[in-house]
mmCIF file of C-alpha atoms in Angstrom:
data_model
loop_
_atom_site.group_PDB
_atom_site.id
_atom_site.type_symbol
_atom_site.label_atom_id
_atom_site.label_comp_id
_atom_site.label_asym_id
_atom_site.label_seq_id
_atom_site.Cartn_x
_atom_site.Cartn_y
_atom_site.Cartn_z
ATOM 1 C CA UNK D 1 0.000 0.000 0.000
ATOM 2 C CA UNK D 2 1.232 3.606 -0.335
ATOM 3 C CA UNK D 3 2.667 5.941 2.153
ATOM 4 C CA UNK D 4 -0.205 6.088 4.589
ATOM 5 C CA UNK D 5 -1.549 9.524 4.289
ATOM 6 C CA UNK D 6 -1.285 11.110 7.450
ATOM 7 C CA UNK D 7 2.782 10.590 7.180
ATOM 8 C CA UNK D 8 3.191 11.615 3.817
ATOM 9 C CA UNK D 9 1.046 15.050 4.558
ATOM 10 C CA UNK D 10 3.627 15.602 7.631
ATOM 11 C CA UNK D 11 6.794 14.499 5.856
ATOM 12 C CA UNK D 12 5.609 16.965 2.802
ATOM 13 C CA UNK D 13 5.523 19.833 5.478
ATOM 14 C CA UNK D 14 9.125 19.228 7.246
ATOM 15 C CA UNK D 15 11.788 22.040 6.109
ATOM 16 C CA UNK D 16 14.451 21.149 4.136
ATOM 17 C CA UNK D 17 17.354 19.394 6.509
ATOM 18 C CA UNK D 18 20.498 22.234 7.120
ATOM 19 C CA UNK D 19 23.345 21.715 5.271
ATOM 20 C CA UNK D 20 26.553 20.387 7.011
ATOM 21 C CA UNK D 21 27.966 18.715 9.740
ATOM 22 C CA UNK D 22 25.285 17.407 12.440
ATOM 23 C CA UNK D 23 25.068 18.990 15.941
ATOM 24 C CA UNK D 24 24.141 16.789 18.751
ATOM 25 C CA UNK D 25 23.896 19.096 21.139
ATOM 26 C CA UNK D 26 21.708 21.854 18.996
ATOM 27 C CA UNK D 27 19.923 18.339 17.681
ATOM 28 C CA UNK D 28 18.897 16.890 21.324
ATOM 29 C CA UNK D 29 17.202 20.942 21.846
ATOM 30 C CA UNK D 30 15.178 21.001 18.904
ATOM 31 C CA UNK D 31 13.974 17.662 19.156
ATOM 32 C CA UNK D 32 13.327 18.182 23.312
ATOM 33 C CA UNK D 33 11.074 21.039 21.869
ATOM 34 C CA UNK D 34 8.668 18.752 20.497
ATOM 35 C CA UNK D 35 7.977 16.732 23.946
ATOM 36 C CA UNK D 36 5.357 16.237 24.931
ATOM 37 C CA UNK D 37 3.732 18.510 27.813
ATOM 38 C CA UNK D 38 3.268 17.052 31.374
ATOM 39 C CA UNK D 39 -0.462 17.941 31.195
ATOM 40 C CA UNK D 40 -0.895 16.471 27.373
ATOM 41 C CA UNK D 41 0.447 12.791 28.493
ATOM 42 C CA UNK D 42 -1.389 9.788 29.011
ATOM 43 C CA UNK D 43 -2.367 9.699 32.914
ATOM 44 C CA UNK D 44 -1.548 6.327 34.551
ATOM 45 C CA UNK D 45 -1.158 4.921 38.210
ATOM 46 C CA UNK D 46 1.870 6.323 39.145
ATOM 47 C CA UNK D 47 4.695 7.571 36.993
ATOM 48 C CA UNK D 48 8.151 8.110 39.025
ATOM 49 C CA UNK D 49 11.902 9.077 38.460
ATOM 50 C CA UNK D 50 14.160 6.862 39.987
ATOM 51 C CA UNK D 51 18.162 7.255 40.004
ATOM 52 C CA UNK D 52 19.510 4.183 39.451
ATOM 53 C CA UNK D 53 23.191 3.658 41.140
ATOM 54 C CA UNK D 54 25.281 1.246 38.977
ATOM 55 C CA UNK D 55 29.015 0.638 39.091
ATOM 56 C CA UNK D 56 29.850 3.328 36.122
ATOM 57 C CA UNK D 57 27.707 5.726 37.490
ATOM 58 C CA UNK D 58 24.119 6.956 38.115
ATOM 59 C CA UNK D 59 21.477 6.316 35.510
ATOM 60 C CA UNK D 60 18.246 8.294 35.736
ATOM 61 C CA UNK D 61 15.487 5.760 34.863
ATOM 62 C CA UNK D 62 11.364 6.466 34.840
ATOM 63 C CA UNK D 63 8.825 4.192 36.413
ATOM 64 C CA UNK D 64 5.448 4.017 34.741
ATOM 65 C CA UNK D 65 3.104 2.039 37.003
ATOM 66 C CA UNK D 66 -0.766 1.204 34.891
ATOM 67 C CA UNK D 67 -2.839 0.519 37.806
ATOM 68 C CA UNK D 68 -3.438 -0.293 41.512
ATOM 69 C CA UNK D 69 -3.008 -3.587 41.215
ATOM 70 C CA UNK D 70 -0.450 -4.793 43.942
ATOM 71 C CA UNK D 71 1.529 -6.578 41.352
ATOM 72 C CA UNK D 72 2.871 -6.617 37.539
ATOM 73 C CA UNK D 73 5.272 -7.672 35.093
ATOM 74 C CA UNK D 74 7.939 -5.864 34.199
ATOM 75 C CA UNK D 75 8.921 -4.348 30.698
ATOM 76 C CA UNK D 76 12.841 -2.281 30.877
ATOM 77 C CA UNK D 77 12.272 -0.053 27.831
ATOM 78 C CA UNK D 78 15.295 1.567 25.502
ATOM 79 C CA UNK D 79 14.277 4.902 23.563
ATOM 80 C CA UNK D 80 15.820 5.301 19.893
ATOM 81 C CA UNK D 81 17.333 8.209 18.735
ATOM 82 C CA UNK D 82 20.630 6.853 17.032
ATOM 83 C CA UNK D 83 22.346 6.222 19.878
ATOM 84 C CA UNK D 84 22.861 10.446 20.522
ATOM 85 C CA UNK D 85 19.301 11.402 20.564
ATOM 86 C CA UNK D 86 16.131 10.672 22.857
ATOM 87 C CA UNK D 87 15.649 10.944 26.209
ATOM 88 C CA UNK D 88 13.186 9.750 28.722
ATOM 89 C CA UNK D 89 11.265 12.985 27.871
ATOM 90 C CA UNK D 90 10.650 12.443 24.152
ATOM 91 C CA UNK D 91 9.818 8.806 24.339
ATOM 92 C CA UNK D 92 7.819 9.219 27.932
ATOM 93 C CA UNK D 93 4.614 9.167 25.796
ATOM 94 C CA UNK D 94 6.004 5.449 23.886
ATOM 95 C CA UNK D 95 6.698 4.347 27.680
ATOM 96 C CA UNK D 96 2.865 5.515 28.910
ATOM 97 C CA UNK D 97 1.287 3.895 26.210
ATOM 98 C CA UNK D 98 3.422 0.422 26.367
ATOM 99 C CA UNK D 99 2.677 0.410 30.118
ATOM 100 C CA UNK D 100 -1.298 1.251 29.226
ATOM 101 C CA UNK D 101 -1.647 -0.861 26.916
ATOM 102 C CA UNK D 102 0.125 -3.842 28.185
ATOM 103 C CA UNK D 103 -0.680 -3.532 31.564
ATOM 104 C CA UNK D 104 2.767 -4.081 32.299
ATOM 105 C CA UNK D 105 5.237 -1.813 34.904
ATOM 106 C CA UNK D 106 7.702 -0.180 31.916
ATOM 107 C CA UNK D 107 11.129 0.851 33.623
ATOM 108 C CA UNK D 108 12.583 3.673 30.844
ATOM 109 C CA UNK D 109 16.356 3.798 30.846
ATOM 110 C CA UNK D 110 18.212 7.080 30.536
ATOM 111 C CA UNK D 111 21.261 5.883 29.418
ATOM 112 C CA UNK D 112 24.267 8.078 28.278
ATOM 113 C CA UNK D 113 24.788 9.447 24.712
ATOM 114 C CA UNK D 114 26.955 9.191 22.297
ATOM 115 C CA UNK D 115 29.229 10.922 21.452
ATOM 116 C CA UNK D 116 30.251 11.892 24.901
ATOM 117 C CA UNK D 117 30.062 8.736 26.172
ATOM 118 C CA UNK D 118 31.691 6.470 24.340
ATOM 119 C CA UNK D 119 30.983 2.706 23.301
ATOM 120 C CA UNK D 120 29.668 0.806 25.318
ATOM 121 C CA UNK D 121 28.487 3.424 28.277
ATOM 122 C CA UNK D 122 24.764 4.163 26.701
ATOM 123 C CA UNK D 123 25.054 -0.318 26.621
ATOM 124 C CA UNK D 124 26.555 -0.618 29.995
ATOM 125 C CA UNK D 125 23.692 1.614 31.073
ATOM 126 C CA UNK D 126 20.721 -0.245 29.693
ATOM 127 C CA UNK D 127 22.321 -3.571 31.084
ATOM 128 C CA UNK D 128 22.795 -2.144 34.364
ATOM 129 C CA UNK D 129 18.995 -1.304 34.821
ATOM 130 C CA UNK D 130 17.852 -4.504 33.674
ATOM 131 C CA UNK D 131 19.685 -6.435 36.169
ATOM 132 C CA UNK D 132 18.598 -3.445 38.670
ATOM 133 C CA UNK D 133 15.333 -4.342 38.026
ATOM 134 C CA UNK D 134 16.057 -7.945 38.751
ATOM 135 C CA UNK D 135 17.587 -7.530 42.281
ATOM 136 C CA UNK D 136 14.753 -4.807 42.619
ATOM 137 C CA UNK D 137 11.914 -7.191 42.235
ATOM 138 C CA UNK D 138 10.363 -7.189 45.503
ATOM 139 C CA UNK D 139 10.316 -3.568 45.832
ATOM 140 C CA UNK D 140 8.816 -3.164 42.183
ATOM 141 C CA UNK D 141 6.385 -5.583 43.081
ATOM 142 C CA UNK D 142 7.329 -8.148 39.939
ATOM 143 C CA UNK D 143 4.687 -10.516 39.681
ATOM 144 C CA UNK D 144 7.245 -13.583 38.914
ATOM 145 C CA UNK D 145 5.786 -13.535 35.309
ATOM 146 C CA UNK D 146 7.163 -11.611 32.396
ATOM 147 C CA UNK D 147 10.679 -9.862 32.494
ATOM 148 C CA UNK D 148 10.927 -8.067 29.094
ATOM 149 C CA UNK D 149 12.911 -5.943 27.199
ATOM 150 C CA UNK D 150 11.757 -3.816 24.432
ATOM 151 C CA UNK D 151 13.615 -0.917 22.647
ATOM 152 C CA UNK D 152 12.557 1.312 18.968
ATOM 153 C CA UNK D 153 15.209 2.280 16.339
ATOM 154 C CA UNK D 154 18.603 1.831 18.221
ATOM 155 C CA UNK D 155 16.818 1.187 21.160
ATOM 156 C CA UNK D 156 16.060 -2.260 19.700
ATOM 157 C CA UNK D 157 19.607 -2.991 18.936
ATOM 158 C CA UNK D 158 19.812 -2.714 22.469
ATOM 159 C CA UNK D 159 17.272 -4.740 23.671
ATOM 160 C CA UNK D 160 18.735 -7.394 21.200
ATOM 161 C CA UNK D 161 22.077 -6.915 22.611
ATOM 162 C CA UNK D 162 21.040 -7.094 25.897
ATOM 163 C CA UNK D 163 19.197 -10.177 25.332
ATOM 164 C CA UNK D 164 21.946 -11.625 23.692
ATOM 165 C CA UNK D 165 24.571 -10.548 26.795
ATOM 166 C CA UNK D 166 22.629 -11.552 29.527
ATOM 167 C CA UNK D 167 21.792 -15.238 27.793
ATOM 168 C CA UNK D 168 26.020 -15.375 27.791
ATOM 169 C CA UNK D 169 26.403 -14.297 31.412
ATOM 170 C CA UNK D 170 23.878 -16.999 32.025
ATOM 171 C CA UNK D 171 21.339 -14.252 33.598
ATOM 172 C CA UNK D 172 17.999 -15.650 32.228
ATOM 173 C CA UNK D 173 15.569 -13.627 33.719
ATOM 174 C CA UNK D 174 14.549 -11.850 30.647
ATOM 175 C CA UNK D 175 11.430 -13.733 28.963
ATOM 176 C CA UNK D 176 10.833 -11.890 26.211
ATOM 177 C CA UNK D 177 12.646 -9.012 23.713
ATOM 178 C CA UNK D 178 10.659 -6.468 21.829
ATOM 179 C CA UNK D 179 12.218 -5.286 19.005
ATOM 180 C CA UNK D 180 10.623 -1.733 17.334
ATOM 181 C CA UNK D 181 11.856 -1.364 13.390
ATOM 182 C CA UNK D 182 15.024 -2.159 15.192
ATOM 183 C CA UNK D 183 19.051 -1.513 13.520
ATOM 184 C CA UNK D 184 20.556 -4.832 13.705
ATOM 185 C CA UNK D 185 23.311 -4.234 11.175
ATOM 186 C CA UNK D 186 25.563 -0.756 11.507
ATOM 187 C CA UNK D 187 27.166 -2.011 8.181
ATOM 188 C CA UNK D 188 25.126 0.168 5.783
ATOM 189 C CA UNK D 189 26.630 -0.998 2.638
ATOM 190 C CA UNK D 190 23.407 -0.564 0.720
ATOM 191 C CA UNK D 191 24.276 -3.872 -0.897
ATOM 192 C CA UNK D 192 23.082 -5.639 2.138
ATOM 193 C CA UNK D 193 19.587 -5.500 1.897
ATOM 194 C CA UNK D 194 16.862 -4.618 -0.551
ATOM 195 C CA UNK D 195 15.294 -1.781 1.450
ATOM 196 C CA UNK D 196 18.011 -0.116 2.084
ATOM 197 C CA UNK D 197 17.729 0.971 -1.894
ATOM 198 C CA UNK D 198 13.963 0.603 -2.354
ATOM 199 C CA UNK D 199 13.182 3.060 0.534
ATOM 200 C CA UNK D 200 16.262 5.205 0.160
ATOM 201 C CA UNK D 201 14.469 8.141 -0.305
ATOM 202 C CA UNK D 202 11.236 10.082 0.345
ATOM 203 C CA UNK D 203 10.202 7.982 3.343
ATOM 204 C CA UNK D 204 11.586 10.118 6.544
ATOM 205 C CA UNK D 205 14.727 8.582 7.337
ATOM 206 C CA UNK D 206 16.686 8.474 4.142
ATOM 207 C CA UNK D 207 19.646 5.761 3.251
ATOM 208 C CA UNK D 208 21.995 8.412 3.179
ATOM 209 C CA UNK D 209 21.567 9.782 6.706
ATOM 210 C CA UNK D 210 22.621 6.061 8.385
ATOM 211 C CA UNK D 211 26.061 7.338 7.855
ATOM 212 C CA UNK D 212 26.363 10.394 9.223
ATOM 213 C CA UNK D 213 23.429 9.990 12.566
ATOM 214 C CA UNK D 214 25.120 6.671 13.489
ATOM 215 C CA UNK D 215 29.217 8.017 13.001
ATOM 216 C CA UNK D 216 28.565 9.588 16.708
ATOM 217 C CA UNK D 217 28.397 6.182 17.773
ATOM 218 C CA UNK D 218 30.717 4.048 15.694
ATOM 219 C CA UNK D 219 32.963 7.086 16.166
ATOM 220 C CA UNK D 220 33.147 6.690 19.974
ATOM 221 C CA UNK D 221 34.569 3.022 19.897
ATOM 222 C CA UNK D 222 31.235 1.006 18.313
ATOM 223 C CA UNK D 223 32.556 -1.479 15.669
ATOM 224 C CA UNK D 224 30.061 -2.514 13.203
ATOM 225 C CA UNK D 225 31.292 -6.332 13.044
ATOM 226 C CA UNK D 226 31.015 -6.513 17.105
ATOM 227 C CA UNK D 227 27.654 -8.591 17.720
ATOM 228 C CA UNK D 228 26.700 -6.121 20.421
ATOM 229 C CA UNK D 229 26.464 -3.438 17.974
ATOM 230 C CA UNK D 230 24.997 -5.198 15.084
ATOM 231 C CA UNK D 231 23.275 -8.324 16.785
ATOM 232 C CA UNK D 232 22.686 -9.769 13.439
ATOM 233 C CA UNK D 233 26.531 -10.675 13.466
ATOM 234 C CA UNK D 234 25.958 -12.771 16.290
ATOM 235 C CA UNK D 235 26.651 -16.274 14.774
ATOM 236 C CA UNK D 236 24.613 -18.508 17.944
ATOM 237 C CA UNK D 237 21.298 -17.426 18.579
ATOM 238 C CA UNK D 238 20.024 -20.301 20.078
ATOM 239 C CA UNK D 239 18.267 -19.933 23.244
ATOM 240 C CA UNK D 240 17.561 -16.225 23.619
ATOM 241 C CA UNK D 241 14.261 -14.942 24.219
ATOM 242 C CA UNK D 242 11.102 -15.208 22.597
ATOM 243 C CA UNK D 243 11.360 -11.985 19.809
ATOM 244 C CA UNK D 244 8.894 -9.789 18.576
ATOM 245 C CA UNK D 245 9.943 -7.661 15.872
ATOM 246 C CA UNK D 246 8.273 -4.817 14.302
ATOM 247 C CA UNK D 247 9.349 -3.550 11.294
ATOM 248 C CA UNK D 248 7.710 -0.599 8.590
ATOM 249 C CA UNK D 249 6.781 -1.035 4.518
ATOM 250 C CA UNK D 250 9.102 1.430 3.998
ATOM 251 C CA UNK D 251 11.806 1.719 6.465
ATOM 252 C CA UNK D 252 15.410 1.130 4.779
ATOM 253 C CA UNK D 253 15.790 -1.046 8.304
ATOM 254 C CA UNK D 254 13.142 -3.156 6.763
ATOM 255 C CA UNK D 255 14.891 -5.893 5.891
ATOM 256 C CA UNK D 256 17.408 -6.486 8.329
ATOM 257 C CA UNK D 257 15.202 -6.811 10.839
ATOM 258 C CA UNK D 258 12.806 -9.216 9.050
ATOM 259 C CA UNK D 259 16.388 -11.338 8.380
ATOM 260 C CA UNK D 260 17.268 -11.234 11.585
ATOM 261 C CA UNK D 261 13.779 -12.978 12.555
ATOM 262 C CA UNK D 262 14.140 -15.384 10.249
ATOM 263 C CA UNK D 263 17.686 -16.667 11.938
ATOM 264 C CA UNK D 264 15.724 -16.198 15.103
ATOM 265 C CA UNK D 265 13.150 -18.974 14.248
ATOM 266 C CA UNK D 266 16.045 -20.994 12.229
ATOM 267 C CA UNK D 267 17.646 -21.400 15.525
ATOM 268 C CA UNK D 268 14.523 -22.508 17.370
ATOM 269 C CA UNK D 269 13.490 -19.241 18.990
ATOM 270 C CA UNK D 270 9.952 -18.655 19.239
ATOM 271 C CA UNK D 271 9.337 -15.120 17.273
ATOM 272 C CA UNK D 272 6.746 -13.134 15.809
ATOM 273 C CA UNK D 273 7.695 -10.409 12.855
ATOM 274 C CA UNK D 274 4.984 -7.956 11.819
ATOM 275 C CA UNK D 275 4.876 -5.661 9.088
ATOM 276 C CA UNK D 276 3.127 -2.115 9.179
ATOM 277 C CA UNK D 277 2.183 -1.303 5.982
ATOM 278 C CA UNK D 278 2.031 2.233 5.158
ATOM 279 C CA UNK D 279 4.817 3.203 7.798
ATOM 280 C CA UNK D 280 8.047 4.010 7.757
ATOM 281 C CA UNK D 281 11.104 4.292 10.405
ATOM 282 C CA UNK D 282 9.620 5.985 13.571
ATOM 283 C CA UNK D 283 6.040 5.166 13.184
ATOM 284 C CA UNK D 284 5.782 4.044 16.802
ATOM 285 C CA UNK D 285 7.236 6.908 17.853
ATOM 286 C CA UNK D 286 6.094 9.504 15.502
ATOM 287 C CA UNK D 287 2.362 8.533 14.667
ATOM 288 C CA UNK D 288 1.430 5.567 17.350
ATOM 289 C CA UNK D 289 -1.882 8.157 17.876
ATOM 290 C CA UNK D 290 -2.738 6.662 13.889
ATOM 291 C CA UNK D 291 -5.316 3.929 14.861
ATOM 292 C CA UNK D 292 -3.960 1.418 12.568
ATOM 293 C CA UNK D 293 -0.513 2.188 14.304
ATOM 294 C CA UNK D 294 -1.204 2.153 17.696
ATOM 295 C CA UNK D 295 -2.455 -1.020 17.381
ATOM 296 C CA UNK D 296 1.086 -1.966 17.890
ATOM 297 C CA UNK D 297 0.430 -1.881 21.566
ATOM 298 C CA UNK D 298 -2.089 -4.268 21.606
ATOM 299 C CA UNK D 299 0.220 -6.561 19.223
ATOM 300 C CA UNK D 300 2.594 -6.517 21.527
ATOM 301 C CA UNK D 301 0.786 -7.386 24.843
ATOM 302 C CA UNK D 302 -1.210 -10.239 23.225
ATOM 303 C CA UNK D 303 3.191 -11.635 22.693
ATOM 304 C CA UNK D 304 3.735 -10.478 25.785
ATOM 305 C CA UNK D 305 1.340 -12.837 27.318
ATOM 306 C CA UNK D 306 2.401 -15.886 25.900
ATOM 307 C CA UNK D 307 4.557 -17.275 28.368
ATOM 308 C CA UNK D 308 7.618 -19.187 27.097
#
């Protein structure tokens, strides 16, 4: 299907990119403009800021509680922004609505940005929380079920990582990994995959722009062939975590992330990949208040329930 309408009208009305090199810092302002305000967000139970103290440091993490029940899963969420953008600010209204709609507790990880923290700090940051949360489970009032991970954009290489560390430190508390249009392959040698030519253009996030929004990472020490930056290199992937992976019509990600299920399932691990036609990169993000779209909360509790 084509562009779904409501995108294309808000894509046709973005101004034309700056020329030159990127700024981070100017970057994170502008986009922290476009939060949403405290009044305008989805009210739930309880939502809380929490510092988390970890061995390289103090992470600032938000706790989004649905309801009064007395207990809940719990669902460590990683926002995108490649890997020098986001904050628990712009995605707060992605972490209200996964915690809504799933009914789960969502712990949102403020981990530290590239470029001035170098490879693997914003990593280190995400693991430490989810580990955190595991000697925290009392006091967040787990309910012994589901442990999950989830993470959009580079947020999902993440949670993919993450899943992918813990299962090798033999820490196998995480049940389930939630992957958003996720970037499992920093090698962008348009080559690679289909999508990353058929959607090169005219969709949002162009081809062209991989290079230059992800060099603040791969700059700071990331190497593209390291599994826990592009956990599509990972050779094993038997026994990780049930996947769900999300992926957009016409995201140049597309592909990699559909490939990346497929090895999943090839290596016996149970995992659901779903197409949204008429998206592209960010939907989730961007336009989960499109119907059709935000239906991607529901999608993912009903995998979110299946216990492995």
């Amino acid at each position: 299907m084509p562009l779904h309408p409501e995108i294309a009208r808000t894509l046709a009305a973005l101004p034309t990119p700056p020329e030159g090199s990127l700024d981070p810092v100017a970057m994170r302002a502008a986009e922290g403009t476009h939060a949403v305000s405290l009044e305008e967000r989805l009210p739930l139970h309880t939502v809380e800021d929490v510092t988390v103290r970890t061995a390289s440091g103090d992470v600032p993490v938000r706790v989004y509680t649905p309801d009064g029940a007395e207990n809940h899963g719990l669902l460590v969420y990683f926002h995108g922004g490649a890997f020098f953008l986001g904050s628990l600010d712009t995605h707060d209204h992605v972490a209200r609505s996964l915690a809504k709609e799933t009914g789960l507790k969502v712990i949102s990880v403020g981990y530290r940005l590239a470029p001035e923290a170098a490879f693997p700090a914003g990593l280190d940051d995400c693991y430490a929380v989810v580990r955190w949360a595991a000697e925290q489970a009392e006091a967040l009032a787990w309910d012994g079920g589901t442990f999950a991970v989830a993470g959009d954009s580079s947020g999902g290489t993440f949670a993919a990582a993450i899943a992918a560390r813990a299962h090798d430190d033999g820490f196998h508390r995480i049940t389930h990994q939630v992957l958003y249009y996720p970037s499992l392959d920093l090698d962008f040698d348009t080559a690679r995959y289909a999508s990353l030519r058929e959607n090169a253009v005219g969709y949002g996030m162009e081809t062209a722009g991989l290079g230059p929004f992800n060099a603040f990472y791969l700059g700071s020490g990331a190497d593209p062939a390291d599994p826990l930056v592009s956990p599509i290199k990972r050779a094993d992937l038997t026994g990780l975590p049930p996947a769900l992976i999300v992926t957009a019509q016409y995201d140049p990600l597309r592909d990699e992330g559909e490939l990346y299920g497929a090895r999943l399932r090839k290596a016996g691990v149970a995992t659901e990949v779903s197409r949204y036609e008429g998206a592209g990169h960010g939907f989730v993000q961007h336009f989960g208040w499109i119907p059709e779209y935000h239906a991607v909360f529901a999608r993912t509790r009903a995998f979110l329930e299946r216990q492995p």
